[in-house]
């Protein structure tokens, strides 16, 4: 172990909270093995040898977006080649396919569509929820929620919008759209998107209303180590607040997302390396001591690294996915990005952990083919 990590190791062994200076030291360190071992200590304390996965489908209702974020390879302008907005029949068909595949979750996000009315979003939720009430709908990033409050003709605020969406079947909020909580990076790479205070506000309100949510950090582009640290500290503070104020909702999972250059406007940048990926996941585990879970999203880290990351603090891999359009494969498969359950379970076992299927709220699932239910002992 390098000397600079000694006092951090002592704190971790003693179960003490790390401070910002420790975070800075970890981010500057090249001692990936010690960082990984420390994250593994915390992860095993919290989850033993269990590693979670879920059977889900990601679904994008539209890629038309009023914004043009430089890191984004997803957005199109209306009329562009490849621009789409799906109708309710398509939504119903996606929900049927999810049901037939035994998915427990639909993860639904899209661009900030300049023309779709608010009723499109509530209709979409109702179409799915009324037909398949058991499927959990995790939908709309904080950025979309603010957009919906802007376009809502009745002048509903974020709380009103969230309440309407919950009435229509919204189950929780995904962690997207957070990018990096720094104004300089914001203005350079995703100007026009809501700033960190608005992103936090939406999650705070959601937590108060009893919704669970997740949080991402998009790293490896133009941000500095200090920006990464600030982002993690802001998430930790917000989670402390949710816990101290006794809200029914809170953050469940942090999902560090490596920037994939693709054909984005930042594709002159190389993107992070595998070592950086492992380090961010491990540092996420070490700094966010009040987050129950750290998730690897294999679409971005690739399954090989996601597997290894289970020994570096990660306890959860998302998921079977099936279709993913935000970052695409370059080898001709495009948006079809699916991992079979047997492959997910094998990756977890090969890493030395016991695979446990979970639902969106991390309750264990009992399954017989496409038929599933939340395990009895988890329902108490
Ligand atoms: O918000 C966009 C990111 C996010 C790129 O909550 C990019 O369970 C890398 O939030 N390279 C969407 N990332 C994904 C997301 C997510 C994924 C899995 C699970 C959950 C969850 C949330 O993808 C966007 C943005 O931060 N993104 N472009 C890119 N070029």
mmCIF file of C-alpha atoms and ligand atoms in Angstrom:
data_model
loop_
_atom_site.group_PDB
_atom_site.id
_atom_site.type_symbol
_atom_site.label_atom_id
_atom_site.label_comp_id
_atom_site.label_asym_id
_atom_site.label_seq_id
_atom_site.Cartn_x
_atom_site.Cartn_y
_atom_site.Cartn_z
ATOM 1 C CA UNK A 1 0.000 0.000 0.000
ATOM 2 C CA UNK A 2 1.311 3.465 -0.825
ATOM 3 C CA UNK A 3 1.845 5.647 2.240
ATOM 4 C CA UNK A 4 -0.745 8.273 1.294
ATOM 5 C CA UNK A 5 -3.524 5.676 1.618
ATOM 6 C CA UNK A 6 -2.592 4.473 5.129
ATOM 7 C CA UNK A 7 -4.869 6.770 7.090
ATOM 8 C CA UNK A 8 -7.709 6.195 4.598
ATOM 9 C CA UNK A 9 -7.293 2.441 5.060
ATOM 10 C CA UNK A 10 -7.490 2.888 8.838
ATOM 11 C CA UNK A 11 -10.702 4.872 8.515
ATOM 12 C CA UNK A 12 -12.249 2.313 6.193
ATOM 13 C CA UNK A 13 -11.320 -0.568 8.511
ATOM 14 C CA UNK A 14 -12.867 1.362 11.428
ATOM 15 C CA UNK A 15 -16.044 2.126 9.419
ATOM 16 C CA UNK A 16 -15.419 5.880 9.589
ATOM 17 C CA UNK A 17 -16.614 8.360 6.977
ATOM 18 C CA UNK A 18 -13.993 9.627 4.519
ATOM 19 C CA UNK A 19 -13.707 13.390 4.057
ATOM 20 C CA UNK A 20 -13.107 15.530 0.967
ATOM 21 C CA UNK A 21 -9.324 15.450 1.492
ATOM 22 C CA UNK A 22 -9.451 11.648 1.489
ATOM 23 C CA UNK A 23 -11.457 11.768 -1.721
ATOM 24 C CA UNK A 24 -8.816 14.006 -3.276
ATOM 25 C CA UNK A 25 -6.074 11.581 -2.216
ATOM 26 C CA UNK A 26 -7.966 8.622 -3.657
ATOM 27 C CA UNK A 27 -8.556 10.392 -6.969
ATOM 28 C CA UNK A 28 -4.852 11.286 -7.221
ATOM 29 C CA UNK A 29 -3.631 7.832 -6.254
ATOM 30 C CA UNK A 30 -2.389 5.256 -8.748
ATOM 31 C CA UNK A 31 -2.581 2.469 -6.153
ATOM 32 C CA UNK A 32 -5.606 0.821 -7.765
ATOM 33 C CA UNK A 33 -5.137 -2.428 -5.827
ATOM 34 C CA UNK A 34 -5.419 -0.767 -2.430
ATOM 35 C CA UNK A 35 -8.368 1.361 -3.553
ATOM 36 C CA UNK A 36 -10.065 -1.786 -4.887
ATOM 37 C CA UNK A 37 -9.379 -3.763 -1.719
ATOM 38 C CA UNK A 38 -10.792 -0.982 0.468
ATOM 39 C CA UNK A 39 -13.907 -0.661 -1.694
ATOM 40 C CA UNK A 40 -14.308 -4.442 -1.556
ATOM 41 C CA UNK A 41 -14.123 -4.327 2.248
ATOM 42 C CA UNK A 42 -16.990 -1.826 2.360
ATOM 43 C CA UNK A 43 -18.988 -3.667 -0.299
ATOM 44 C CA UNK A 44 -18.694 -7.019 1.515
ATOM 45 C CA UNK A 45 -19.654 -5.379 4.815
ATOM 46 C CA UNK A 46 -22.843 -4.127 3.134
ATOM 47 C CA UNK A 47 -23.736 -7.012 0.818
ATOM 48 C CA UNK A 48 -21.568 -10.020 1.717
ATOM 49 C CA UNK A 49 -20.923 -12.138 -1.356
ATOM 50 C CA UNK A 50 -24.201 -11.225 -3.063
ATOM 51 C CA UNK A 51 -24.190 -9.378 -6.393
ATOM 52 C CA UNK A 52 -27.468 -8.129 -7.827
ATOM 53 C CA UNK A 53 -28.737 -8.066 -11.383
ATOM 54 C CA UNK A 54 -32.122 -7.371 -12.937
ATOM 55 C CA UNK A 55 -34.187 -8.412 -15.922
ATOM 56 C CA UNK A 56 -35.212 -5.174 -17.532
ATOM 57 C CA UNK A 57 -35.708 -3.367 -20.790
ATOM 58 C CA UNK A 58 -34.486 0.112 -21.579
ATOM 59 C CA UNK A 59 -36.830 2.032 -23.845
ATOM 60 C CA UNK A 60 -36.419 5.457 -25.496
ATOM 61 C CA UNK A 61 -39.711 7.030 -26.535
ATOM 62 C CA UNK A 62 -38.036 9.708 -28.674
ATOM 63 C CA UNK A 63 -34.527 10.901 -29.516
ATOM 64 C CA UNK A 64 -35.737 14.337 -30.611
ATOM 65 C CA UNK A 65 -34.210 16.874 -28.255
ATOM 66 C CA UNK A 66 -34.277 20.646 -27.960
ATOM 67 C CA UNK A 67 -30.720 20.527 -26.559
ATOM 68 C CA UNK A 68 -27.447 19.761 -28.346
ATOM 69 C CA UNK A 69 -25.127 18.548 -25.574
ATOM 70 C CA UNK A 70 -21.606 18.042 -26.858
ATOM 71 C CA UNK A 71 -21.084 14.665 -25.181
ATOM 72 C CA UNK A 72 -24.368 13.259 -26.517
ATOM 73 C CA UNK A 73 -24.496 10.801 -29.404
ATOM 74 C CA UNK A 74 -28.249 10.243 -28.991
ATOM 75 C CA UNK A 75 -30.107 13.441 -29.826
ATOM 76 C CA UNK A 76 -31.557 14.287 -33.225
ATOM 77 C CA UNK A 77 -33.482 17.296 -34.450
ATOM 78 C CA UNK A 78 -36.976 16.716 -35.839
ATOM 79 C CA UNK A 79 -36.667 15.856 -39.535
ATOM 80 C CA UNK A 80 -33.066 14.580 -39.148
ATOM 81 C CA UNK A 81 -32.300 11.140 -40.528
ATOM 82 C CA UNK A 82 -32.888 8.693 -37.679
ATOM 83 C CA UNK A 83 -35.115 11.013 -35.614
ATOM 84 C CA UNK A 84 -38.055 9.173 -34.041
ATOM 85 C CA UNK A 85 -40.973 9.637 -31.669
ATOM 86 C CA UNK A 86 -42.898 6.493 -30.834
ATOM 87 C CA UNK A 87 -46.687 6.389 -30.580
ATOM 88 C CA UNK A 88 -48.731 4.690 -27.879
ATOM 89 C CA UNK A 89 -49.121 1.502 -29.971
ATOM 90 C CA UNK A 90 -45.351 1.167 -30.027
ATOM 91 C CA UNK A 91 -45.240 1.762 -26.277
ATOM 92 C CA UNK A 92 -47.899 -0.939 -25.745
ATOM 93 C CA UNK A 93 -45.892 -3.334 -27.916
ATOM 94 C CA UNK A 94 -42.702 -2.671 -25.915
ATOM 95 C CA UNK A 95 -44.584 -3.299 -22.682
ATOM 96 C CA UNK A 96 -45.994 -6.564 -24.048
ATOM 97 C CA UNK A 97 -42.503 -7.695 -25.073
ATOM 98 C CA UNK A 98 -41.171 -6.782 -21.628
ATOM 99 C CA UNK A 99 -43.976 -8.756 -20.007
ATOM 100 C CA UNK A 100 -43.359 -11.781 -22.264
ATOM 101 C CA UNK A 101 -39.653 -11.684 -21.416
ATOM 102 C CA UNK A 102 -40.466 -11.607 -17.691
ATOM 103 C CA UNK A 103 -38.899 -8.165 -17.165
ATOM 104 C CA UNK A 104 -39.473 -6.598 -13.749
ATOM 105 C CA UNK A 105 -38.558 -3.091 -14.886
ATOM 106 C CA UNK A 106 -38.957 -0.722 -17.815
ATOM 107 C CA UNK A 107 -36.359 2.056 -17.840
ATOM 108 C CA UNK A 108 -37.788 4.845 -20.004
ATOM 109 C CA UNK A 109 -36.034 8.068 -20.996
ATOM 110 C CA UNK A 110 -35.933 10.333 -24.042
ATOM 111 C CA UNK A 111 -34.814 13.715 -25.311
ATOM 112 C CA UNK A 112 -36.471 17.021 -24.424
ATOM 113 C CA UNK A 113 -39.074 16.850 -27.158
ATOM 114 C CA UNK A 114 -40.179 20.351 -28.136
ATOM 115 C CA UNK A 115 -43.705 19.398 -29.245
ATOM 116 C CA UNK A 116 -45.087 16.350 -27.412
ATOM 117 C CA UNK A 117 -47.766 17.424 -24.912
ATOM 118 C CA UNK A 118 -47.723 16.477 -21.225
ATOM 119 C CA UNK A 119 -50.582 14.006 -21.857
ATOM 120 C CA UNK A 120 -48.216 11.964 -24.085
ATOM 121 C CA UNK A 121 -46.138 11.124 -21.011
ATOM 122 C CA UNK A 122 -49.038 10.285 -18.693
ATOM 123 C CA UNK A 123 -50.696 8.249 -21.482
ATOM 124 C CA UNK A 124 -47.463 6.317 -21.953
ATOM 125 C CA UNK A 125 -47.272 5.492 -18.243
ATOM 126 C CA UNK A 126 -50.964 4.516 -18.101
ATOM 127 C CA UNK A 127 -50.705 2.351 -21.217
ATOM 128 C CA UNK A 128 -48.007 0.310 -19.502
ATOM 129 C CA UNK A 129 -49.140 0.431 -15.896
ATOM 130 C CA UNK A 130 -52.799 -0.404 -16.419
ATOM 131 C CA UNK A 131 -51.987 -3.460 -18.511
ATOM 132 C CA UNK A 132 -48.915 -4.671 -16.590
ATOM 133 C CA UNK A 133 -49.106 -3.256 -13.050
ATOM 134 C CA UNK A 134 -46.341 -5.543 -11.766
ATOM 135 C CA UNK A 135 -43.705 -4.034 -14.062
ATOM 136 C CA UNK A 136 -41.909 -1.191 -12.299
ATOM 137 C CA UNK A 137 -41.639 1.932 -14.453
ATOM 138 C CA UNK A 138 -38.429 3.836 -13.777
ATOM 139 C CA UNK A 139 -38.701 6.821 -16.043
ATOM 140 C CA UNK A 140 -37.632 10.370 -16.887
ATOM 141 C CA UNK A 141 -34.411 11.997 -15.749
ATOM 142 C CA UNK A 142 -34.585 15.174 -13.656
ATOM 143 C CA UNK A 143 -33.893 17.093 -16.877
ATOM 144 C CA UNK A 144 -37.026 15.665 -18.478
ATOM 145 C CA UNK A 145 -39.079 16.357 -15.347
ATOM 146 C CA UNK A 146 -38.114 20.062 -15.450
ATOM 147 C CA UNK A 147 -38.919 20.083 -19.177
ATOM 148 C CA UNK A 148 -42.372 18.592 -18.441
ATOM 149 C CA UNK A 149 -43.021 21.285 -15.846
ATOM 150 C CA UNK A 150 -42.103 23.880 -18.495
ATOM 151 C CA UNK A 151 -44.408 22.489 -21.197
ATOM 152 C CA UNK A 152 -47.338 21.690 -18.912
ATOM 153 C CA UNK A 153 -50.087 24.076 -19.976
ATOM 154 C CA UNK A 154 -51.704 24.014 -16.517
ATOM 155 C CA UNK A 155 -48.606 25.579 -14.992
ATOM 156 C CA UNK A 156 -47.823 22.619 -12.733
ATOM 157 C CA UNK A 157 -44.517 22.825 -10.908
ATOM 158 C CA UNK A 158 -42.077 19.944 -10.477
ATOM 159 C CA UNK A 159 -44.004 18.587 -7.502
ATOM 160 C CA UNK A 160 -47.282 18.735 -9.439
ATOM 161 C CA UNK A 161 -45.728 17.037 -12.460
ATOM 162 C CA UNK A 162 -44.212 14.268 -10.345
ATOM 163 C CA UNK A 163 -47.527 13.726 -8.568
ATOM 164 C CA UNK A 164 -49.365 13.388 -11.906
ATOM 165 C CA UNK A 165 -46.725 10.996 -13.216
ATOM 166 C CA UNK A 166 -46.922 8.905 -10.041
ATOM 167 C CA UNK A 167 -50.715 8.746 -10.369
ATOM 168 C CA UNK A 168 -50.226 7.478 -13.922
ATOM 169 C CA UNK A 169 -47.819 4.706 -12.828
ATOM 170 C CA UNK A 170 -44.325 6.176 -12.379
ATOM 171 C CA UNK A 171 -42.429 3.988 -9.895
ATOM 172 C CA UNK A 172 -39.067 5.748 -9.498
ATOM 173 C CA UNK A 173 -36.600 8.112 -11.160
ATOM 174 C CA UNK A 174 -33.441 6.979 -12.974
ATOM 175 C CA UNK A 175 -30.155 8.703 -12.253
ATOM 176 C CA UNK A 176 -29.444 10.196 -15.668
ATOM 177 C CA UNK A 177 -28.862 13.794 -16.653
ATOM 178 C CA UNK A 178 -26.599 14.586 -13.696
ATOM 179 C CA UNK A 179 -23.437 14.582 -15.846
ATOM 180 C CA UNK A 180 -20.922 16.520 -13.684
ATOM 181 C CA UNK A 181 -22.092 19.058 -11.126
ATOM 182 C CA UNK A 182 -19.864 21.929 -12.167
ATOM 183 C CA UNK A 183 -20.812 25.162 -13.903
ATOM 184 C CA UNK A 184 -17.676 25.391 -16.073
ATOM 185 C CA UNK A 185 -18.183 21.857 -17.416
ATOM 186 C CA UNK A 186 -21.913 22.528 -17.735
ATOM 187 C CA UNK A 187 -21.386 25.635 -19.852
ATOM 188 C CA UNK A 188 -18.850 23.943 -22.091
ATOM 189 C CA UNK A 189 -20.360 20.498 -22.609
ATOM 190 C CA UNK A 190 -24.092 20.654 -21.866
ATOM 191 C CA UNK A 191 -25.117 24.277 -21.849
ATOM 192 C CA UNK A 192 -28.891 24.634 -21.834
ATOM 193 C CA UNK A 193 -29.360 21.602 -19.620
ATOM 194 C CA UNK A 194 -30.506 22.252 -16.053
ATOM 195 C CA UNK A 195 -27.724 23.025 -13.591
ATOM 196 C CA UNK A 196 -26.870 20.871 -10.605
ATOM 197 C CA UNK A 197 -29.109 22.773 -8.176
ATOM 198 C CA UNK A 198 -32.194 22.044 -10.320
ATOM 199 C CA UNK A 199 -31.186 18.384 -10.769
ATOM 200 C CA UNK A 200 -30.867 18.061 -6.997
ATOM 201 C CA UNK A 201 -34.158 19.887 -6.426
ATOM 202 C CA UNK A 202 -36.059 17.393 -8.570
ATOM 203 C CA UNK A 203 -34.577 14.458 -6.662
ATOM 204 C CA UNK A 204 -35.215 16.171 -3.322
ATOM 205 C CA UNK A 205 -38.862 16.703 -4.225
ATOM 206 C CA UNK A 206 -39.126 13.127 -5.511
ATOM 207 C CA UNK A 207 -37.678 11.799 -2.246
ATOM 208 C CA UNK A 208 -40.134 13.893 -0.261
ATOM 209 C CA UNK A 209 -42.980 12.421 -2.333
ATOM 210 C CA UNK A 210 -41.712 8.929 -1.516
ATOM 211 C CA UNK A 211 -40.038 8.118 -4.838
ATOM 212 C CA UNK A 212 -36.756 6.255 -4.892
ATOM 213 C CA UNK A 213 -34.176 7.541 -7.350
ATOM 214 C CA UNK A 214 -30.666 6.914 -8.612
ATOM 215 C CA UNK A 215 -27.715 9.166 -9.389
ATOM 216 C CA UNK A 216 -25.126 9.061 -12.154
ATOM 217 C CA UNK A 217 -21.807 10.799 -12.725
ATOM 218 C CA UNK A 218 -20.534 11.070 -16.294
ATOM 219 C CA UNK A 219 -16.733 11.175 -16.159
ATOM 220 C CA UNK A 220 -13.748 11.032 -18.470
ATOM 221 C CA UNK A 221 -14.452 14.023 -20.703
ATOM 222 C CA UNK A 222 -13.541 17.635 -19.815
ATOM 223 C CA UNK A 223 -14.038 17.475 -16.064
ATOM 224 C CA UNK A 224 -11.240 17.651 -13.480
ATOM 225 C CA UNK A 225 -10.672 15.305 -10.516
ATOM 226 C CA UNK A 226 -11.906 18.124 -8.276
ATOM 227 C CA UNK A 227 -15.177 18.255 -10.268
ATOM 228 C CA UNK A 228 -15.638 14.528 -9.744
ATOM 229 C CA UNK A 229 -15.062 14.932 -6.027
ATOM 230 C CA UNK A 230 -17.473 17.834 -5.732
ATOM 231 C CA UNK A 231 -20.130 15.791 -7.534
ATOM 232 C CA UNK A 232 -19.761 12.869 -5.134
ATOM 233 C CA UNK A 233 -19.794 15.143 -2.072
ATOM 234 C CA UNK A 234 -22.953 16.886 -3.287
ATOM 235 C CA UNK A 235 -24.679 13.534 -3.724
ATOM 236 C CA UNK A 236 -23.586 12.416 -0.261
ATOM 237 C CA UNK A 237 -24.884 15.636 1.318
ATOM 238 C CA UNK A 238 -28.234 15.327 -0.479
ATOM 239 C CA UNK A 239 -28.569 11.729 0.687
ATOM 240 C CA UNK A 240 -27.751 12.730 4.290
ATOM 241 C CA UNK A 241 -30.521 15.282 4.013
ATOM 242 C CA UNK A 242 -33.063 12.736 2.704
ATOM 243 C CA UNK A 243 -32.157 10.340 5.520
ATOM 244 C CA UNK A 244 -32.097 12.973 8.288
ATOM 245 C CA UNK A 245 -35.412 14.442 7.218
ATOM 246 C CA UNK A 246 -36.926 10.956 7.216
ATOM 247 C CA UNK A 247 -38.180 11.038 3.636
ATOM 248 C CA UNK A 248 -39.758 7.850 2.315
ATOM 249 C CA UNK A 249 -37.654 8.195 -0.830
ATOM 250 C CA UNK A 250 -33.909 8.456 -1.220
ATOM 251 C CA UNK A 251 -31.079 7.589 -3.600
ATOM 252 C CA UNK A 252 -30.667 3.851 -3.988
ATOM 253 C CA UNK A 253 -27.750 3.540 -6.363
ATOM 254 C CA UNK A 254 -24.861 5.501 -7.797
ATOM 255 C CA UNK A 255 -23.962 4.674 -11.398
ATOM 256 C CA UNK A 256 -20.588 6.046 -12.558
ATOM 257 C CA UNK A 257 -20.804 6.312 -16.368
ATOM 258 C CA UNK A 258 -17.606 6.460 -18.441
ATOM 259 C CA UNK A 259 -17.882 8.942 -21.296
ATOM 260 C CA UNK A 260 -18.097 7.084 -24.642
ATOM 261 C CA UNK A 261 -16.857 9.456 -27.401
ATOM 262 C CA UNK A 262 -18.842 7.738 -30.215
ATOM 263 C CA UNK A 263 -19.783 10.325 -32.825
ATOM 264 C CA UNK A 264 -20.435 13.043 -30.262
ATOM 265 C CA UNK A 265 -18.972 16.545 -30.592
ATOM 266 C CA UNK A 266 -16.343 15.514 -28.038
ATOM 267 C CA UNK A 267 -15.132 12.515 -30.021
ATOM 268 C CA UNK A 268 -11.642 13.990 -30.295
ATOM 269 C CA UNK A 269 -11.298 12.988 -26.622
ATOM 270 C CA UNK A 270 -10.144 9.455 -25.880
ATOM 271 C CA UNK A 271 -12.633 8.658 -23.079
ATOM 272 C CA UNK A 272 -11.535 7.074 -19.813
ATOM 273 C CA UNK A 273 -9.398 3.960 -19.538
ATOM 274 C CA UNK A 274 -10.375 0.715 -17.837
ATOM 275 C CA UNK A 275 -8.253 1.640 -14.832
ATOM 276 C CA UNK A 276 -10.103 4.933 -14.505
ATOM 277 C CA UNK A 277 -13.402 3.040 -14.713
ATOM 278 C CA UNK A 278 -12.427 0.708 -11.878
ATOM 279 C CA UNK A 279 -11.132 3.613 -9.818
ATOM 280 C CA UNK A 280 -14.329 5.650 -10.199
ATOM 281 C CA UNK A 281 -16.534 2.710 -9.242
ATOM 282 C CA UNK A 282 -14.354 1.958 -6.215
ATOM 283 C CA UNK A 283 -14.148 5.609 -5.135
ATOM 284 C CA UNK A 284 -17.929 5.865 -5.546
ATOM 285 C CA UNK A 285 -18.251 2.980 -3.081
ATOM 286 C CA UNK A 286 -15.788 4.538 -0.635
ATOM 287 C CA UNK A 287 -17.092 8.117 -0.673
ATOM 288 C CA UNK A 288 -20.839 7.441 -0.894
ATOM 289 C CA UNK A 289 -21.148 5.574 2.379
ATOM 290 C CA UNK A 290 -24.849 6.466 2.595
ATOM 291 C CA UNK A 291 -25.723 4.946 -0.797
ATOM 292 C CA UNK A 292 -26.786 1.316 -0.520
ATOM 293 C CA UNK A 293 -25.614 0.312 -3.994
ATOM 294 C CA UNK A 294 -22.980 0.941 -6.653
ATOM 295 C CA UNK A 295 -24.045 -0.164 -10.108
ATOM 296 C CA UNK A 296 -21.968 -1.028 -13.147
ATOM 297 C CA UNK A 297 -23.857 -0.395 -16.367
ATOM 298 C CA UNK A 298 -22.224 -3.005 -18.618
ATOM 299 C CA UNK A 299 -23.353 -1.170 -21.762
ATOM 300 C CA UNK A 300 -20.777 1.496 -20.930
ATOM 301 C CA UNK A 301 -18.101 -0.406 -18.996
ATOM 302 C CA UNK A 302 -18.514 -3.599 -21.085
ATOM 303 C CA UNK A 303 -19.397 -6.827 -19.317
ATOM 304 C CA UNK A 304 -15.767 -7.935 -18.883
ATOM 305 C CA UNK A 305 -14.932 -4.857 -16.821
ATOM 306 C CA UNK A 306 -18.318 -4.872 -15.065
ATOM 307 C CA UNK A 307 -17.489 -8.414 -13.930
ATOM 308 C CA UNK A 308 -14.106 -7.366 -12.562
ATOM 309 C CA UNK A 309 -15.656 -4.293 -10.929
ATOM 310 C CA UNK A 310 -17.564 -6.588 -8.560
ATOM 311 C CA UNK A 311 -14.212 -6.952 -6.781
ATOM 312 C CA UNK A 312 -13.804 -3.160 -6.753
ATOM 313 C CA UNK A 313 -16.877 -2.106 -4.786
ATOM 314 C CA UNK A 314 -19.698 -2.771 -7.252
ATOM 315 C CA UNK A 315 -22.627 -4.877 -6.010
ATOM 316 C CA UNK A 316 -25.069 -4.566 -8.915
ATOM 317 C CA UNK A 317 -25.021 -5.009 -12.694
ATOM 318 C CA UNK A 318 -27.745 -3.473 -14.898
ATOM 319 C CA UNK A 319 -29.244 -5.644 -16.509
ATOM 320 C CA UNK A 320 -30.534 -7.562 -19.563
ATOM 321 C CA UNK A 321 -31.190 -4.132 -21.195
ATOM 322 C CA UNK A 322 -32.098 -5.474 -24.701
ATOM 323 C CA UNK A 323 -32.219 -2.161 -26.635
ATOM 324 C CA UNK A 324 -30.019 0.830 -25.886
ATOM 325 C CA UNK A 325 -29.827 3.932 -28.028
ATOM 326 C CA UNK A 326 -27.924 6.512 -25.956
ATOM 327 C CA UNK A 327 -24.568 4.940 -26.691
ATOM 328 C CA UNK A 328 -24.575 2.505 -29.600
ATOM 329 C CA UNK A 329 -22.414 -0.409 -30.627
ATOM 330 C CA UNK A 330 -20.104 0.291 -33.540
ATOM 331 C CA UNK A 331 -19.876 -3.278 -34.808
ATOM 332 C CA UNK A 332 -23.092 -3.374 -36.784
ATOM 333 C CA UNK A 333 -25.440 -4.341 -33.963
ATOM 334 C CA UNK A 334 -26.508 -0.725 -33.381
ATOM 335 C CA UNK A 335 -29.019 -0.369 -30.598
ATOM 336 C CA UNK A 336 -29.599 -4.077 -29.923
ATOM 337 C CA UNK A 337 -27.502 -4.571 -26.816
ATOM 338 C CA UNK A 338 -28.752 -7.518 -24.838
ATOM 339 C CA UNK A 339 -27.171 -9.745 -22.254
ATOM 340 C CA UNK A 340 -28.747 -13.128 -21.523
ATOM 341 C CA UNK A 341 -29.525 -13.882 -17.887
ATOM 342 C CA UNK A 342 -27.218 -16.905 -18.038
ATOM 343 C CA UNK A 343 -24.350 -14.636 -19.131
ATOM 344 C CA UNK A 344 -25.055 -12.103 -16.372
ATOM 345 C CA UNK A 345 -25.177 -14.838 -13.743
ATOM 346 C CA UNK A 346 -22.019 -16.455 -15.115
ATOM 347 C CA UNK A 347 -20.137 -13.152 -14.999
ATOM 348 C CA UNK A 348 -21.174 -12.702 -11.358
ATOM 349 C CA UNK A 349 -20.249 -16.274 -10.409
ATOM 350 C CA UNK A 350 -16.924 -16.106 -12.237
ATOM 351 C CA UNK A 351 -16.088 -12.987 -10.206
ATOM 352 C CA UNK A 352 -16.655 -15.032 -7.035
ATOM 353 C CA UNK A 353 -20.098 -13.742 -6.045
ATOM 354 C CA UNK A 354 -23.581 -15.204 -5.644
ATOM 355 C CA UNK A 355 -26.015 -13.789 -8.243
ATOM 356 C CA UNK A 356 -29.314 -12.522 -6.848
ATOM 357 C CA UNK A 357 -32.065 -11.252 -9.109
ATOM 358 C CA UNK A 358 -33.640 -8.073 -7.727
ATOM 359 C CA UNK A 359 -36.482 -5.789 -8.696
ATOM 360 C CA UNK A 360 -36.023 -2.008 -9.008
ATOM 361 C CA UNK A 361 -36.358 -1.611 -5.228
ATOM 362 C CA UNK A 362 -33.711 -4.285 -4.621
ATOM 363 C CA UNK A 363 -36.205 -6.889 -3.376
ATOM 364 C CA UNK A 364 -35.184 -10.463 -4.253
ATOM 365 C CA UNK A 365 -37.180 -12.065 -7.053
ATOM 366 C CA UNK A 366 -38.415 -15.659 -7.249
ATOM 367 C CA UNK A 367 -38.776 -16.746 -10.842
ATOM 368 C CA UNK A 368 -40.093 -19.572 -12.964
ATOM 369 C CA UNK A 369 -39.298 -18.652 -16.557
ATOM 370 C CA UNK A 370 -41.124 -15.435 -17.431
ATOM 371 C CA UNK A 371 -43.310 -15.699 -14.316
ATOM 372 C CA UNK A 372 -41.932 -13.959 -11.269
ATOM 373 C CA UNK A 373 -42.823 -12.521 -7.885
ATOM 374 C CA UNK A 374 -41.106 -10.656 -5.089
ATOM 375 C CA UNK A 375 -39.745 -13.234 -2.640
ATOM 376 C CA UNK A 376 -42.007 -13.641 0.417
ATOM 377 C CA UNK A 377 -39.325 -12.988 3.027
ATOM 378 C CA UNK A 378 -38.522 -9.681 1.315
ATOM 379 C CA UNK A 379 -42.098 -8.428 1.504
ATOM 380 C CA UNK A 380 -42.352 -8.065 5.312
HETATM 381 O O1 LIG B 1 -27.908 10.949 -18.662
HETATM 382 C C1 LIG B 1 -24.986 10.390 -22.600
HETATM 383 C C2 LIG B 1 -25.134 9.446 -20.274
HETATM 384 C C3 LIG B 1 -27.033 8.804 -19.311
HETATM 385 C C4 LIG B 1 -23.098 9.581 -23.192
HETATM 386 O O2 LIG B 1 -30.730 5.058 -13.039
HETATM 387 C C5 LIG B 1 -23.411 9.098 -21.940
HETATM 388 O O3 LIG B 1 -30.562 2.912 -13.024
HETATM 389 C C6 LIG B 1 -21.479 7.919 -21.862
HETATM 390 O O4 LIG B 1 -28.567 7.566 -16.754
HETATM 391 N N1 LIG B 1 -21.115 8.364 -23.066
HETATM 392 C C7 LIG B 1 -28.200 7.857 -19.440
HETATM 393 N N2 LIG B 1 -22.624 8.286 -21.279
HETATM 394 C C8 LIG B 1 -27.911 6.542 -18.746
HETATM 395 C C9 LIG B 1 -28.352 6.541 -17.335
HETATM 396 C C10 LIG B 1 -28.553 5.259 -16.626
HETATM 397 C C11 LIG B 1 -28.059 4.084 -17.155
HETATM 398 C C12 LIG B 1 -28.282 2.889 -16.479
HETATM 399 C C13 LIG B 1 -29.002 2.865 -15.307
HETATM 400 C C14 LIG B 1 -29.500 4.053 -14.784
HETATM 401 C C15 LIG B 1 -30.314 4.020 -13.530
HETATM 402 C C16 LIG B 1 -29.263 5.261 -15.429
HETATM 403 O O5 LIG B 1 -26.045 8.420 -20.217
HETATM 404 C C17 LIG B 1 -27.256 10.229 -19.640
HETATM 405 C C18 LIG B 1 -25.840 10.706 -19.789
HETATM 406 O O6 LIG B 1 -25.275 11.016 -18.561
HETATM 407 N N3 LIG B 1 -24.571 9.635 -21.601
HETATM 408 N N4 LIG B 1 -24.091 10.373 -23.604
HETATM 409 C C19 LIG B 1 -21.876 9.192 -23.778
HETATM 410 N N5 LIG B 1 -21.502 9.632 -24.972
#
